[in-house]
Amino acid sequence: MKHKELSIRFCGIAGDGVVSSGKILAGTVASIGLFVMVNDIYSAEIRGLGKSTTTVRFSGKKIHSMGDGVDLLVGMAGKESISELVEVKSGGAVIYESSEPGELVEGESLAGHIPPDVRGYAVPLKRLANEASGSNRGRNIVAIGALCYMYSLPPEIFINHITKLFQRKGESVVENNVKAFRLGYDYCQENYPLREEFDLPAAGEAKKLISGNEAVARGAMNCGLQIYAGYPITPATKIMEYCAKDLPPLGGWTIQVEDEIAAISTVVGSWFAGKRAMTATSGPGLALMSEMINLAVMAEIPAVIVDVQRGGPSTGLPTKVEQSDLNIALYGGAGDSPRVVMAPADSEESYSGIQLAFDLAEKYQTPVIFLSDLFLGQRIETAILKEKIDRNRSTRKKATAEDLKNYVRYQLTDDGVSPWIVPGESGAFYTVTGLEHNLQGNPNYEAEVHQSMTEKRHRKFESMIQDIPPADVIGDEDAAIGIASWGSTIGAILEGMEIAREKGVKSKLIKSIMIHPQHEESFRRFFDSCQRIIVAEMNFQGQYAALLKSRYGIKPVEMHLPAVNPVSPKAIAQKIMEVNDELTQ
Amino acid sequence: MKYVIIGAGVAGVTAAETVRKIDSDGEIVLIGKEQFLPYKRYLLTEFFCGTISKEQLFSLSCEDLKRLKITFRKGQLAKSVDFENKKVKLFHNETVSYDKLLIATGGKPRIGPALRSFEKNLQLYYSLEDILLIKEKLDSVRTCVVFGQGLSTLDLMAGLKNLKKEVIYITKKPRAFFPLLQSNSDVDVHQFLSEKGVKIITNDRPVSVEKRDDKFIVETFNGEKLTADLVFAWDDYRPNIRFLENTKIDRKIGILVNEQLRTSVEDVYAAGDCAEIYHPKIKNYWINFGYPNAIEQGETAGKNMTGLNENYRIRETLVFHVLGKPFEARWWE
């Protein structure tokens, strides 16, 4: 059998090297130019005690999602891997440990549960690892050697990658790992000579691997992030870790503060002083930040808030994905409290999108909530980033000499954006408050003032249209079925559309990183061109569908996809086919 | 009742099906060492020659296994049996307990000491895995060297000739000889094979098989040097019962069973090519090989495992076809 793509899952517990297995496999195939996506799943409890899995999907073609099922399950921990068997595709395979020293109780071994349409390969991972290095530690490398043979992958690319990876740890570490790899490879060659093939394209340029969280951090740092303030929370903490490591050498600051309120306060304060600042959190943190975001809306101070969404409400499901913070991002503030809401679909958009978030926040003096999610934030994928470092980037509407003659902070303008000077710059003093205010910023509760200021704060969003990218329409232009979605669900939709297309059903997708505001005209045109619209998202309420219904008056077929695991492309394809059946009846 | 059957060949599968017909609730565990669903080994040459598809080889589908409530442990090798505690120990150290056990592990080709050091250069022709590996190479194969005395060797040569490959057959005997019955005396196998284009080297045997580039160089005792794309060689077939070493079960070449296919160990049965069955006429044990016998043995063993007491009726001969010619044989090697 020749595979155009492969999906391989490692499952184990602490010390099994599950995550590093994924990194080694992904790093190797990316080094020869393949497209890769890696997703880690672990329990919410203290990391290291429970079961964890890493899934690596790779292909010569761009990968948009984790797909459906896995071709190979590597059960590093037998008992814990049993529940993963349902994910193995029919015709797929399982590698299981065959050198456990003690007697395994019937029914508690992975082998005893392998369904008949799946092949099981007993490999003495521990014994071979011990042979290589005198300890069990390299058993993940043994497993990589085994799978390299099983799918006819060239061993030299793995050996090169392993050598580079362990080089700084010394020659003997490299030798032990290469030996462990070889032993796994040779064992399979000798015992399971019949192997499958991966359709390896001609070697291309090595691709870079990046997570959504890293892309956000790098994008922010490259466009002038000066201050990162945050409080750790799964799954956003990595953003702080990247900033802690890389921002100080660039002259910036990373501050871990006492809670999320302090974090957003630091960010708003920094922006008030004219410094590009950002925080990252997840649902519970965003809830805590609501009041301070409202202050930023009222006082027209920029802020960039990244919400790497996880399952909710409350502390919810810390290590599972859900797209259910859209409502709080859009509406989570007292009063008429407009804010920009953006949602990237992948790492490339996370990188470029966060830079747009900074530019919009600064130019339009408004908070921007950047909705990533656990799947997007944590997964690692090959991405082509158009990296350009511009630490002095600024989109601030500065006060001209004319403005400074009689400077008012909240000057009414056609575009709703007032010239802005920051403390320390000469020319003016003004008041900043969360209370409704007049042009100078002084508290004022008159109806006319409130009306004109509210209009001003909303007018900015109309002006902003000129600076936001138009929505993308992907797929068959003449298709009767249109799909709208947001964030990381987009990837599964692209692959679901492809599955449906292979079965002869056309569809098209409208996607935009902008949730609010949007290029409404392009959405209207798209919806008008469809006979039936599907809105798919990972939440129970259909939050994006509700927004689109109220905004565009559409009556879509809603897919409120079960959260916890990334979306299945097959489920999307199935829905497209069902809708097509209804249309053609 | 828990029935465990080691071996997913014809005998094992028939036994499992038979047990299920009689005992609808008993737990059935079928252990097969190969990475495939149970298949009909006797059809391998037809699959090799392309007259049937791979799917037609399989005797039980996943749906069949589900319907029959058979737990199939695919690709799992029995390492030993603890008859005292009624447990089968598998290669990966898991133990499977049983109330009734059937051993139906068949036979396998054995490479003798002379060629053992060249084992990695030799191709077997025994399992579906072997056939699939050969098929992968087949396009680039022109010449094959075959060495062996058993009927499977004859079967292989028939397959290779059907596929229009050049075949060089080496035999230790003065003429190509196979353990056929006197009833075939009208057929001279040596002449028959020669007429079909098989080159036969007599009174000789391979002493080394070396790989050189993509070819194999076979040197014979008499100094012949042959170049081949594939070299098939084995000395004989033996019951596949090595995992029973150091156990108390009675065995000679195979596992000794009485006419009810019971072994010397209580609740343990054996059937198919791994079993030596007591023949009341000759008052000795013999291996009643071939798939029709394996089916009948599987059926008898299955019935007796459920508590019946049926005798297996030994077949004296077996008819098979080589290149369109019917042959009768008695011995399996």
Short mmCIF file of N, CA, C and O in Angstrom, two decimals, chain A residues 423-473:
data_model
loop_
_atom_site.label_atom_id
_atom_site.label_comp_id
_atom_site.label_asym_id
_atom_site.label_seq_id
_atom_site.Cartn_x
_atom_site.Cartn_y
_atom_site.Cartn_z
N PRO A 423 1.89 60.37 27.32
CA PRO A 423 2.58 61.09 28.40
C PRO A 423 4.08 61.15 28.14
O PRO A 423 4.68 60.17 27.68
N GLY A 424 4.60 62.31 28.38
CA GLY A 424 6.03 62.50 28.14
C GLY A 424 6.27 63.25 26.85
O GLY A 424 7.31 63.89 26.69
N GLU A 425 5.35 63.16 25.93
CA GLU A 425 5.48 63.94 24.70
C GLU A 425 4.96 65.34 24.99
O GLU A 425 3.94 65.49 25.69
N SER A 426 5.63 66.29 24.47
CA SER A 426 5.26 67.66 24.81
C SER A 426 4.01 68.11 24.07
O SER A 426 3.67 67.56 23.03
N GLY A 427 3.34 69.03 24.63
CA GLY A 427 2.26 69.66 23.89
C GLY A 427 0.93 69.70 24.57
O GLY A 427 0.13 70.59 24.29
N ALA A 428 0.66 68.76 25.47
CA ALA A 428 -0.70 68.79 26.01
C ALA A 428 -0.83 67.94 27.26
O ALA A 428 -0.03 67.04 27.51
N PHE A 429 -1.84 68.25 28.01
CA PHE A 429 -2.25 67.41 29.14
C PHE A 429 -3.70 67.03 28.93
O PHE A 429 -4.46 67.80 28.36
N TYR A 430 -4.07 65.85 29.37
CA TYR A 430 -5.48 65.48 29.27
C TYR A 430 -5.82 64.49 30.36
O TYR A 430 -4.95 63.90 31.00
N THR A 431 -7.10 64.31 30.52
CA THR A 431 -7.58 63.39 31.56
C THR A 431 -7.99 62.09 30.90
O THR A 431 -8.55 62.09 29.81
N VAL A 432 -7.72 61.00 31.59
CA VAL A 432 -8.17 59.70 31.10
C VAL A 432 -8.99 59.07 32.20
O VAL A 432 -8.57 59.01 33.35
N THR A 433 -10.18 58.60 31.83
CA THR A 433 -11.08 58.03 32.84
C THR A 433 -12.00 57.01 32.20
O THR A 433 -12.21 57.03 30.99
N GLY A 434 -12.51 56.17 33.04
CA GLY A 434 -13.51 55.20 32.57
C GLY A 434 -14.90 55.80 32.55
O GLY A 434 -15.85 55.19 32.07
N LEU A 435 -15.00 56.96 33.06
CA LEU A 435 -16.30 57.65 33.02
C LEU A 435 -16.49 58.24 31.63
O LEU A 435 -15.53 58.50 30.90
N GLU A 436 -17.75 58.44 31.28
CA GLU A 436 -17.99 59.13 30.01
C GLU A 436 -17.36 60.52 30.12
O GLU A 436 -17.27 61.10 31.21
N HIS A 437 -16.86 60.99 28.98
CA HIS A 437 -16.06 62.22 29.07
C HIS A 437 -16.32 63.11 27.87
O HIS A 437 -16.85 62.66 26.84
N ASN A 438 -15.84 64.31 28.00
CA ASN A 438 -15.94 65.25 26.88
C ASN A 438 -14.68 65.19 26.04
O ASN A 438 -13.84 64.31 26.25
N LEU A 439 -14.53 66.13 25.12
CA LEU A 439 -13.40 66.08 24.20
C LEU A 439 -12.06 66.11 24.92
O LEU A 439 -11.08 65.52 24.47
N GLN A 440 -12.01 66.78 26.07
CA GLN A 440 -10.75 66.89 26.82
C GLN A 440 -10.49 65.65 27.67
O GLN A 440 -9.42 65.49 28.23
N GLY A 441 -11.51 64.85 27.81
CA GLY A 441 -11.36 63.65 28.64
C GLY A 441 -11.93 63.84 30.03
O GLY A 441 -11.88 62.92 30.86
N ASN A 442 -12.49 64.99 30.29
CA ASN A 442 -13.05 65.23 31.62
C ASN A 442 -14.43 64.59 31.73
O ASN A 442 -15.20 64.60 30.78
N PRO A 443 -14.76 64.05 32.92
CA PRO A 443 -16.06 63.38 33.09
C PRO A 443 -17.21 64.28 32.69
O PRO A 443 -17.22 65.48 33.01
N ASN A 444 -18.15 63.71 31.97
CA ASN A 444 -19.31 64.46 31.52
C ASN A 444 -20.43 63.47 31.24
O ASN A 444 -20.22 62.49 30.53
N TYR A 445 -21.61 63.75 31.80
CA TYR A 445 -22.69 62.77 31.68
C TYR A 445 -23.85 63.29 30.86
O TYR A 445 -24.95 62.75 30.91
N GLU A 446 -23.64 64.35 30.13
CA GLU A 446 -24.74 64.90 29.34
C GLU A 446 -25.07 63.96 28.19
O GLU A 446 -24.18 63.33 27.60
N ALA A 447 -26.36 63.93 27.88
CA ALA A 447 -26.84 62.99 26.85
C ALA A 447 -26.16 63.23 25.52
O ALA A 447 -25.75 62.28 24.84
N GLU A 448 -26.01 64.48 25.14
CA GLU A 448 -25.42 64.79 23.83
C GLU A 448 -23.97 64.34 23.76
O GLU A 448 -23.51 63.82 22.74
N VAL A 449 -23.25 64.56 24.84
CA VAL A 449 -21.84 64.16 24.89
C VAL A 449 -21.74 62.63 24.79
O VAL A 449 -20.95 62.08 24.02
N HIS A 450 -22.56 61.97 25.59
CA HIS A 450 -22.54 60.50 25.58
C HIS A 450 -22.86 59.96 24.19
O HIS A 450 -22.19 59.05 23.68
N GLN A 451 -23.87 60.61 23.55
CA GLN A 451 -24.27 60.16 22.21
C GLN A 451 -23.13 60.35 21.21
O GLN A 451 -22.79 59.44 20.45
N SER A 452 -22.53 61.54 21.23
CA SER A 452 -21.49 61.80 20.22
C SER A 452 -20.23 60.96 20.48
O SER A 452 -19.59 60.49 19.55
N MET A 453 -19.93 60.72 21.76
CA MET A 453 -18.76 59.90 22.08
C MET A 453 -19.01 58.42 21.72
O MET A 453 -18.12 57.74 21.23
N THR A 454 -20.22 57.97 21.98
CA THR A 454 -20.56 56.58 21.63
C THR A 454 -20.47 56.42 20.11
O THR A 454 -19.91 55.44 19.61
N GLU A 455 -21.01 57.37 19.39
CA GLU A 455 -20.93 57.32 17.92
C GLU A 455 -19.48 57.32 17.46
O GLU A 455 -19.09 56.56 16.57
N LYS A 456 -18.67 58.16 18.09
CA LYS A 456 -17.25 58.24 17.73
C LYS A 456 -16.56 56.88 17.94
O LYS A 456 -15.83 56.40 17.07
N ARG A 457 -16.86 56.26 19.08
CA ARG A 457 -16.21 54.99 19.40
C ARG A 457 -16.63 53.88 18.42
O ARG A 457 -15.88 52.96 18.17
N HIS A 458 -17.86 54.01 17.91
CA HIS A 458 -18.31 53.02 16.92
C HIS A 458 -17.89 53.38 15.50
O HIS A 458 -17.72 52.49 14.67
N ARG A 459 -17.74 54.70 15.25
CA ARG A 459 -17.38 55.15 13.90
C ARG A 459 -16.01 54.60 13.48
O ARG A 459 -15.76 54.34 12.32
N LYS A 460 -15.16 54.44 14.46
CA LYS A 460 -13.81 53.93 14.17
C LYS A 460 -13.88 52.57 13.45
O LYS A 460 -13.04 52.24 12.62
N PHE A 461 -14.91 51.81 13.80
CA PHE A 461 -15.01 50.46 13.23
C PHE A 461 -15.44 50.49 11.76
O PHE A 461 -15.15 49.56 11.02
N GLU A 462 -16.14 51.55 11.40
CA GLU A 462 -16.49 51.69 9.98
C GLU A 462 -15.25 52.09 9.20
O GLU A 462 -14.99 51.60 8.11
N SER A 463 -14.47 53.01 9.78
CA SER A 463 -13.24 53.46 9.10
C SER A 463 -12.24 52.32 8.96
O SER A 463 -11.45 52.27 8.01
N MET A 464 -12.29 51.44 9.94
CA MET A 464 -11.30 50.36 9.98
C MET A 464 -11.36 49.44 8.77
O MET A 464 -10.38 48.77 8.43
N ILE A 465 -12.53 49.42 8.11
CA ILE A 465 -12.72 48.50 6.96
C ILE A 465 -11.58 48.66 5.95
O ILE A 465 -11.14 47.68 5.35
N GLN A 466 -11.11 49.90 5.78
CA GLN A 466 -10.05 50.14 4.79
C GLN A 466 -8.74 49.43 5.14
O GLN A 466 -7.90 49.20 4.27
N ASP A 467 -8.59 49.07 6.41
CA ASP A 467 -7.31 48.47 6.83
C ASP A 467 -7.40 46.97 7.09
O ASP A 467 -6.42 46.37 7.54
N ILE A 468 -8.58 46.41 6.88
CA ILE A 468 -8.67 44.97 7.16
C ILE A 468 -8.70 44.20 5.85
O ILE A 468 -9.19 44.71 4.83
N PRO A 469 -8.16 42.98 5.88
CA PRO A 469 -8.11 42.21 4.63
C PRO A 469 -9.51 41.75 4.23
O PRO A 469 -10.35 41.49 5.10
N PRO A 470 -9.78 41.69 2.93
CA PRO A 470 -11.08 41.19 2.49
C PRO A 470 -11.21 39.71 2.84
O PRO A 470 -10.22 39.03 3.05
N ALA A 471 -12.45 39.26 2.90
CA ALA A 471 -12.67 37.83 3.19
C ALA A 471 -12.19 37.00 2.01
O ALA A 471 -12.27 37.44 0.86
N ASP A 472 -11.67 35.81 2.32
CA ASP A 472 -11.23 34.90 1.26
C ASP A 472 -12.36 33.93 0.92
O ASP A 472 -12.99 33.40 1.84
N VAL A 473 -12.53 33.71 -0.36
CA VAL A 473 -13.47 32.66 -0.77
C VAL A 473 -12.63 31.56 -1.41
O VAL A 473 -11.86 31.79 -2.33
#
